[in-house]
């Protein structure tokens, strides 16, 4: 067959329909946008030789370091060993973190070739310290390589990519862990029902999400992952996030359908949930076609690669500040990065440890690594807005909890306040069931499309004194709050969609635009709640209420707390 030049490592009996070449035999396209569409639509998916040639073209076009090892370097390294049968008994480098080479549709001997290639790469890239996806990528490219040397060159170019703002594979523990945190943030925002399922069934959400790359590069069947590879080589790392979120959506649909509804959920050891997700993805071909997987992946309206890069850098900075930059060797198999909430030591007069655990899972990953620290409570510090601000000063972000009872209607004034905050703010309620309402732009990206906001100030109703009493928020150094959801990064149709919070010595307001999600008076004992444009929320409780207890929680670095 014509594919023999690029299929000497392939066990064709395992290839199924992919063993029968059909469709176009060449790609004549120079426009990147058109090329992207061809990749997504599977233009070369039914012709093995054409796919191999396209991969060669795409990888050759990757901007790389000046000195990047090529096929000739590999041949020099291997020398006479090229004529000898490679062995799978040669252990893989430590930086693959114990991940084996997936066989996919390779011959048994070809797995040993992948071992030899990866070990040669380890010698040529001494700066790689953590790259668990490398075995899967090497195995996939070996299916479309004429020989080991060509596969080595292709993998080397992917690792040596130096295009600004573009990344293809994580090569450090810091980069990998921050990508896991970033995936958790994205799942939290763009896959809320599935995230809620994982929170309800797994004891440690972050431990489950630590597998996100393996879901795509390792667990997916060959027929599916090779279609992902088509698009990944054209569009880059962001594709992996999209596909992993789509897989999480399909998993949730599978679990809810299998149980006859979202109920009947029991919290299990995180390892069992990880194994369950892995088993579902490995068998996904029975229910989800490759086309359906890609269709779902690209129907998710994620923010741009730039915004995701900013979030990744913010998570990296958070890990660096906590001293988590390399993987520690330990007999303890518990994850290094995990939710810091300890149910045995946590105590609140408003929420249980289980409820706080669920709330903690909504918080951006870099803050969820911190221990909750009680900053203010009306039961101890009294109902004084001055003491409220004094105890909360210098702490960012914070979590506000309120226990309410029904209250009488109270008149409010109409003074102006300055709004501040980012799109990571959200409001929530615990009764009748737990529900979170996040920034409306996350659920409706079309709201961020035309008019650029000039500033973050706007009017809000308030009781009491004049605007000069407003609490002015100083500019924050980069990294304190996520640049990912700063309103200034978006062209918002209405400034009402970015009124996150405001306060002066007469009131505290959360959410603005055609009402407030939460308004609390200066005595911290009366309030109102209603729909607001920023969070598009219903009233969080009785529209007029009395505050029976209020707590403010901060985030203490888990290392400092020890």
XYZ file of C-alpha atoms in Angstrom:
562
model
C 0.000 0.000 0.000
C 1.021 3.608 -0.576
C 0.996 4.243 3.150
C 3.961 1.956 3.793
C 6.406 4.849 3.638
C 4.643 6.408 6.637
C 3.201 3.327 8.278
C 6.064 0.926 8.942
C 5.337 1.079 12.682
C 1.567 0.606 12.305
C -0.367 -2.575 12.996
C -2.886 -2.145 10.182
C -5.203 -4.781 11.619
C -5.900 -2.377 14.501
C -6.610 0.648 12.317
C -10.180 -0.241 11.369
C -11.657 2.148 8.777
C -8.485 4.258 8.933
C -6.628 1.455 7.114
C -8.695 2.162 3.983
C -7.385 5.290 2.309
C -9.914 7.496 0.563
C -10.672 11.157 0.023
C -8.277 13.811 -1.310
C -4.626 12.983 -1.946
C -3.152 16.453 -1.540
C -3.710 19.740 0.316
C -3.316 22.947 -1.648
C -3.898 25.659 0.922
C -1.822 28.606 2.164
C -4.467 30.531 4.147
C -4.281 29.717 7.879
C -7.990 30.284 8.472
C -8.914 27.905 5.664
C -6.321 25.392 6.884
C -7.871 25.550 10.363
C -11.304 24.734 8.946
C -9.880 21.830 6.942
C -8.285 20.401 10.094
C -11.510 20.711 12.090
C -13.571 19.132 9.317
C -11.175 16.209 8.861
C -10.120 17.005 5.284
C -7.151 14.598 5.412
C -8.585 12.241 8.046
C -9.238 9.342 5.664
C -5.873 9.288 3.910
C -2.997 8.072 6.109
C -0.246 9.154 3.728
C -1.731 12.618 3.232
C -2.137 13.059 6.979
C 1.525 12.112 7.478
C 2.595 14.643 4.836
C 0.441 17.373 6.380
C 1.940 16.675 9.826
C 5.413 16.934 8.323
C 4.504 20.268 6.733
C 2.943 21.665 9.929
C 5.780 20.579 12.217
C 8.427 21.861 9.829
C 6.730 25.281 9.995
C 6.967 25.488 13.822
C 9.361 28.324 14.867
C 12.102 26.652 16.908
C 15.267 27.387 18.825
C 18.345 28.023 16.687
C 19.844 24.677 17.703
C 17.133 22.028 17.482
C 18.185 18.379 17.100
C 17.052 16.827 13.808
C 16.948 13.375 12.204
C 20.694 13.383 11.488
C 21.449 14.016 15.153
C 19.350 10.970 16.046
C 21.129 8.770 13.529
C 24.490 9.872 14.946
C 23.308 9.149 18.481
C 21.972 5.700 17.675
C 24.772 4.648 15.350
C 24.996 0.885 14.961
C 22.107 0.427 17.412
C 19.739 1.451 14.610
C 20.151 -2.070 13.193
C 19.331 -3.668 16.516
C 15.887 -4.382 17.881
C 14.990 -1.795 20.542
C 13.867 -2.929 23.979
C 10.926 -1.820 26.119
C 12.930 -2.862 29.169
C 14.817 0.418 28.957
C 12.985 2.599 31.515
C 11.502 5.906 30.436
C 12.935 9.118 31.925
C 11.572 10.267 35.286
C 10.081 13.389 33.746
C 7.252 11.376 32.111
C 5.972 10.804 35.675
C 5.347 7.085 35.216
C 3.112 7.488 32.154
C 3.581 4.563 29.745
C 3.750 4.774 25.963
C 0.179 4.194 24.726
C 0.202 1.539 22.044
C -2.785 2.898 20.086
C -2.359 1.088 16.715
C 1.399 0.501 16.858
C 3.104 -2.841 16.382
C 4.432 -4.308 19.609
C 8.039 -3.636 18.522
C 7.169 -0.021 17.738
C 6.464 0.694 21.413
C 10.117 -0.148 22.057
C 11.078 2.317 19.300
C 9.105 5.020 21.142
C 11.105 4.197 24.310
C 14.360 4.656 22.427
C 13.228 7.962 20.893
C 12.088 9.372 24.257
C 15.359 8.440 25.929
C 17.322 10.159 23.168
C 15.134 13.245 23.604
C 15.924 13.227 27.328
C 19.624 13.489 26.484
C 19.097 16.354 24.030
C 16.689 18.356 26.214
C 18.238 18.406 29.702
C 15.982 21.330 30.686
C 12.844 19.141 30.573
C 11.890 18.315 34.164
C 8.239 17.247 33.848
C 6.519 16.200 30.618
C 3.921 13.461 31.256
C 2.284 13.855 27.813
C 5.486 13.109 25.876
C 4.946 9.305 25.598
C 1.498 9.797 24.028
C 2.693 12.475 21.578
C 5.697 10.336 20.569
C 3.476 7.294 20.027
C 1.001 9.267 17.912
C 3.667 10.786 15.669
C 5.351 7.397 15.235
C 2.198 6.252 13.384
C 2.995 8.844 10.705
C 6.792 8.657 10.563
C 8.978 6.995 7.942
C 11.518 5.981 10.596
C 12.565 6.645 14.196
C 14.818 9.538 13.155
C 11.938 11.426 11.551
C 9.733 10.901 14.608
C 12.586 12.143 16.832
C 12.911 15.300 14.725
C 9.155 15.985 14.830
C 8.943 15.573 18.605
C 12.059 17.721 19.034
C 10.539 20.563 17.024
C 7.369 20.483 19.116
C 9.472 20.671 22.302
C 11.723 23.408 20.899
C 8.879 25.690 19.782
C 9.796 29.284 20.672
C 6.952 31.240 19.100
C 5.973 34.026 21.561
C 2.755 33.246 23.396
C 2.518 29.738 21.929
C 3.080 26.519 23.821
C 2.611 22.949 22.679
C 3.761 20.763 25.590
C 4.334 21.456 29.280
C 7.958 20.688 30.114
C 8.214 21.717 33.782
C 6.292 20.743 36.889
C 5.369 24.380 37.424
C 3.922 24.644 33.914
C 2.057 21.346 34.218
C 0.528 22.098 37.649
C -0.520 25.577 36.587
C -2.194 24.047 33.511
C -4.152 21.732 35.837
C -5.225 24.751 37.894
C -6.154 26.602 34.713
C -8.231 23.661 33.539
C -10.002 23.652 36.909
C -10.787 27.362 36.500
C -12.105 26.798 32.961
C -14.208 23.773 33.978
C -15.616 25.773 36.883
C -16.751 28.534 34.534
C -17.620 26.835 31.234
C -18.707 23.408 32.415
C -20.550 24.247 35.633
C -22.970 21.256 35.729
C -20.134 18.745 35.231
C -17.950 20.610 37.746
C -20.829 20.448 40.231
C -21.041 16.678 39.668
C -17.307 16.216 40.324
C -17.546 18.355 43.486
C -20.481 16.253 44.704
C -18.859 12.877 44.006
C -15.094 13.336 44.531
C -13.375 14.266 47.785
C -10.697 16.296 45.986
C -11.682 18.053 42.763
C -8.144 19.166 41.957
C -6.866 15.594 42.186
C -9.435 14.598 39.532
C -8.532 17.509 37.258
C -4.824 16.647 37.518
C -5.576 13.974 34.862
C -7.012 16.383 32.307
C -4.150 16.103 29.788
C -4.119 12.311 30.033
C -7.825 12.233 29.152
C -6.899 13.653 25.738
C -3.343 12.380 25.260
C -3.491 8.833 26.575
C -7.067 7.725 27.262
C -8.901 8.719 24.059
C -9.140 5.967 21.408
C -6.820 6.413 18.419
C -9.683 7.284 16.025
C -10.572 10.253 18.260
C -7.180 11.470 19.432
C -5.747 11.554 15.913
C -8.505 13.999 14.914
C -7.565 16.100 17.944
C -3.930 15.949 16.811
C -4.958 17.274 13.382
C -6.301 20.458 14.978
C -3.714 20.669 17.776
C -0.824 20.904 15.296
C -2.614 23.786 13.555
C -4.085 25.698 16.525
C -1.924 24.739 19.501
C -2.380 24.019 23.194
C -5.792 25.680 23.594
C -7.327 22.773 21.658
C -6.433 20.398 24.513
C -8.429 22.526 26.967
C -11.419 22.551 24.632
C -11.420 18.788 24.108
C -10.931 18.037 27.814
C -13.886 20.271 28.742
C -16.007 18.561 26.064
C -15.037 15.168 27.525
C -16.106 16.385 30.970
C -19.468 17.452 29.520
C -19.985 14.043 27.903
C -18.981 12.291 31.144
C -21.563 14.269 33.086
C -24.252 13.406 30.519
C -23.255 9.743 30.793
C -23.442 9.750 34.618
C -26.698 11.680 34.868
C -28.303 9.485 32.189
C -27.082 6.307 33.868
C -28.528 7.338 37.238
C -31.816 8.582 35.802
C -31.086 12.107 37.035
C -28.593 14.189 38.971
C -29.584 12.829 42.359
C -28.328 9.769 44.218
C -24.742 11.021 44.331
C -22.362 9.693 46.930
C -18.952 11.194 47.610
C -16.205 8.708 46.815
C -12.450 8.524 46.987
C -11.028 10.749 44.246
C -9.084 7.798 42.826
C -12.344 5.978 42.052
C -13.735 9.008 40.208
C -10.495 9.333 38.244
C -10.706 5.654 37.246
C -14.377 6.043 36.302
C -13.642 9.026 34.024
C -10.701 7.172 32.475
C -12.860 4.113 31.747
C -15.584 6.297 30.196
C -13.109 8.094 27.896
C -11.420 4.861 26.820
C -14.825 3.518 25.781
C -16.196 6.766 24.371
C -16.220 5.462 20.776
C -19.420 3.511 21.499
C -21.421 6.705 22.101
C -19.466 9.678 20.694
C -17.930 9.906 17.215
C -14.732 11.911 16.554
C -16.799 14.479 14.631
C -19.230 14.852 17.525
C -16.357 15.305 19.991
C -14.786 18.092 17.918
C -18.166 19.700 17.307
C -18.779 19.847 21.067
C -15.231 21.103 21.709
C -15.532 24.049 19.351
C -19.055 24.956 20.418
C -17.636 26.003 23.816
C -17.231 29.764 23.773
C -13.910 30.134 25.553
C -12.034 33.396 25.786
C -9.011 33.985 23.581
C -5.653 32.250 23.786
C -4.275 35.501 25.207
C -6.723 35.474 28.119
C -6.034 31.803 28.893
C -2.291 32.525 28.774
C -2.766 35.340 31.299
C -4.685 32.991 33.603
C -1.967 30.340 33.251
C 0.742 32.890 34.140
C -1.283 34.040 37.152
C -1.575 30.445 38.380
C 2.151 29.919 37.832
C 2.883 32.986 39.925
C 0.631 31.691 42.697
C 2.494 28.361 42.767
C 5.874 30.117 42.766
C 4.807 32.260 45.723
C 3.917 29.064 47.583
C 7.255 27.465 46.693
C 5.654 24.784 44.508
C 7.940 24.679 41.481
C 9.282 21.098 41.359
C 7.769 17.726 42.106
C 8.812 16.439 45.497
C 9.803 12.790 45.769
C 7.744 11.242 48.513
C 6.252 7.936 49.498
C 3.040 9.820 50.144
C 0.998 9.594 46.954
C -1.375 12.430 47.854
C -1.368 15.305 45.348
C 0.974 18.232 45.979
C -1.624 20.754 44.886
C -5.027 20.184 46.481
C -7.904 22.027 48.123
C -6.577 23.466 51.376
C -9.876 23.338 53.290
C -9.539 20.992 56.280
C -13.012 19.827 57.392
C -11.665 18.707 60.764
C -10.452 22.173 61.784
C -12.947 24.383 59.925
C -15.658 26.003 62.062
C -18.361 28.480 61.040
C -21.644 29.508 62.646
C -23.259 29.851 59.198
C -22.086 26.977 56.990
C -21.023 23.377 57.561
C -17.628 22.040 56.499
C -19.329 20.225 53.578
C -21.013 23.441 52.413
C -17.739 25.355 52.709
C -15.984 22.621 50.714
C -18.500 23.108 47.901
C -18.119 26.901 48.018
C -14.317 26.490 48.026
C -14.578 24.496 44.783
C -16.096 27.575 43.088
C -13.122 29.765 43.983
C -10.276 30.246 41.451
C -7.737 27.467 41.886
C -4.887 29.694 43.042
C -6.973 30.885 46.024
C -8.440 27.454 46.774
C -4.870 26.423 47.722
C -5.205 28.725 50.744
C -6.749 27.988 54.141
C -9.962 29.848 55.072
C -9.278 32.490 57.721
C -12.142 34.111 59.661
C -11.593 37.878 59.435
C -14.838 39.286 60.788
C -18.037 38.003 62.383
C -20.889 40.048 63.842
C -21.191 37.574 66.729
C -17.727 38.634 67.956
C -17.011 42.044 66.427
C -20.518 43.494 66.541
C -22.669 45.167 63.870
C -20.324 47.962 62.831
C -19.415 48.703 59.229
C -16.299 50.565 60.461
C -15.031 47.430 62.231
C -16.044 45.390 59.162
C -13.714 47.461 56.965
C -10.954 47.579 59.611
C -10.808 43.771 59.916
C -11.023 43.186 56.142
C -8.478 45.814 55.132
C -5.527 44.383 53.212
C -7.219 41.039 52.573
C -8.032 40.133 49.005
C -10.107 38.352 47.904
C -12.744 37.718 50.591
C -15.804 35.517 50.987
C -18.950 37.034 52.519
C -21.459 34.717 54.247
C -24.815 35.929 55.606
C -27.534 34.157 57.551
C -30.806 35.952 56.930
C -34.326 36.147 58.328
C -37.342 37.927 56.830
C -37.265 41.713 57.293
C -39.313 44.835 56.647
C -39.013 47.116 53.629
C -36.566 49.972 54.270
C -36.125 53.176 52.305
C -32.873 53.690 50.388
C -31.203 56.817 49.082
C -29.576 57.370 45.702
C -25.953 58.399 46.158
C -23.095 57.399 43.838
C -20.474 54.767 44.545
C -17.393 53.521 42.679
C -17.623 49.906 41.571
C -14.569 47.660 41.445
C -13.679 43.967 41.148
C -13.193 41.461 38.325
C -15.249 38.827 36.552
C -14.059 36.244 39.058
C -16.576 37.705 41.527
C -19.777 35.727 42.013
C -22.812 35.602 44.292
C -24.503 32.468 45.616
C -27.162 31.056 47.905
C -27.309 27.865 49.954
C -31.104 27.497 50.303
C -33.294 25.957 48.992
C -30.300 24.439 47.187
C -26.757 25.596 46.502
C -26.587 27.832 43.463
C -23.865 30.137 42.136
C -24.376 33.119 39.840
C -21.208 34.226 38.067
C -20.419 37.161 35.828
C -23.058 37.355 33.102
C -20.365 37.795 30.390
C -19.085 34.268 31.094
C -22.476 32.783 30.225
C -23.220 35.307 27.482
C -19.947 36.241 25.703
C -21.960 38.162 23.104
C -22.335 40.943 25.719
C -18.612 41.689 25.255
C -18.491 42.644 21.624
C -18.741 46.300 20.707
C -18.341 49.247 23.048
C -15.082 49.587 24.991
C -15.620 50.640 28.621
C -14.022 53.943 29.582
C -13.891 53.240 33.314
C -15.282 51.166 36.102
C -17.284 53.848 37.924
C -21.045 54.141 37.850
C -23.974 55.114 40.009
C -25.669 52.827 42.492
C -28.409 53.426 44.975
C -27.185 53.865 48.522
C -28.496 55.069 51.837
C -26.654 57.718 53.831
C -23.905 60.214 53.042
C -22.331 61.618 49.859
C -20.010 60.091 47.299
C -16.862 61.510 48.885
C -17.228 58.858 51.595
C -16.775 56.099 48.983
C -13.933 53.652 49.565
C -11.535 54.252 46.664
C -9.739 51.119 45.530
C -6.040 51.588 44.667
C -4.618 50.087 41.508
C -3.546 46.518 42.170
C -0.120 45.197 41.189
C -0.271 42.728 38.324
C -0.997 39.242 39.582
C -2.989 40.102 42.724
C -6.257 39.684 40.873
C -6.565 37.635 37.738
C -6.010 39.698 34.586
C -8.052 36.956 32.913
C -11.378 38.501 33.900
C -10.555 42.178 34.368
C -13.350 44.119 32.706
C -10.812 46.353 30.908
C -9.872 43.389 28.696
C -13.370 43.220 27.222
C -15.411 45.372 24.879
C -18.610 45.510 26.912
C -21.943 46.508 25.402
C -22.987 48.063 28.725
C -21.088 49.225 31.798
C -23.944 47.732 33.848
C -22.412 44.316 33.130
C -19.218 45.090 35.083
C -20.554 46.543 38.354
C -19.119 43.899 40.667
C -19.033 45.509 44.123
C -18.969 48.860 45.881
C -18.980 50.238 49.395
C -18.730 53.279 51.623
C -19.331 53.864 55.329
C -23.095 53.716 54.794
C -23.516 50.491 52.851
C -22.021 47.470 51.113
C -23.202 46.559 47.617
C -22.481 43.482 45.508
C -23.681 43.444 41.906
C -25.140 46.410 40.048
C -27.097 47.413 36.993
C -30.904 47.633 37.244
C -30.738 46.581 40.902
C -28.286 45.004 43.323
C -27.659 41.330 44.044
C -26.905 42.354 47.628
C -27.263 45.564 49.633
C -26.391 45.779 53.348
C -26.807 48.892 55.481
C -24.211 50.505 57.759
C -25.528 48.691 60.849
C -24.994 45.323 59.148
C -28.437 44.152 60.197
C -30.766 45.038 57.324
C -30.474 44.320 53.636
C -32.089 43.787 50.262
C -31.512 41.418 47.376
C -32.771 41.478 43.825
C -31.898 40.786 40.240
C -28.884 42.670 38.861
C -27.421 42.913 35.362
C -23.839 42.025 36.345
C -24.697 38.546 37.672
C -28.158 38.060 36.104
C -29.267 36.473 39.373
C -32.696 36.079 40.963
C -33.157 37.413 44.537
C -30.846 35.359 46.759
C -33.427 35.149 49.580
C -36.415 37.266 50.726
C -36.062 40.574 48.886
C -35.980 42.491 52.205
C -34.187 40.676 54.976
C -32.634 41.043 58.393
C -29.036 39.915 58.948
C -28.968 37.490 61.868
C -25.246 36.706 61.392
C -22.517 37.847 59.002
C -19.040 36.366 58.499
C -16.153 37.419 56.255
C -13.516 34.853 55.387
C -10.078 35.554 53.957
C -7.493 33.302 52.351
C -4.421 32.369 54.365
C -1.481 30.717 52.623
C -1.607 27.065 53.671
C 2.168 27.097 54.269
C 1.956 30.120 56.548
C -0.854 28.452 58.462
C 1.299 25.477 59.412
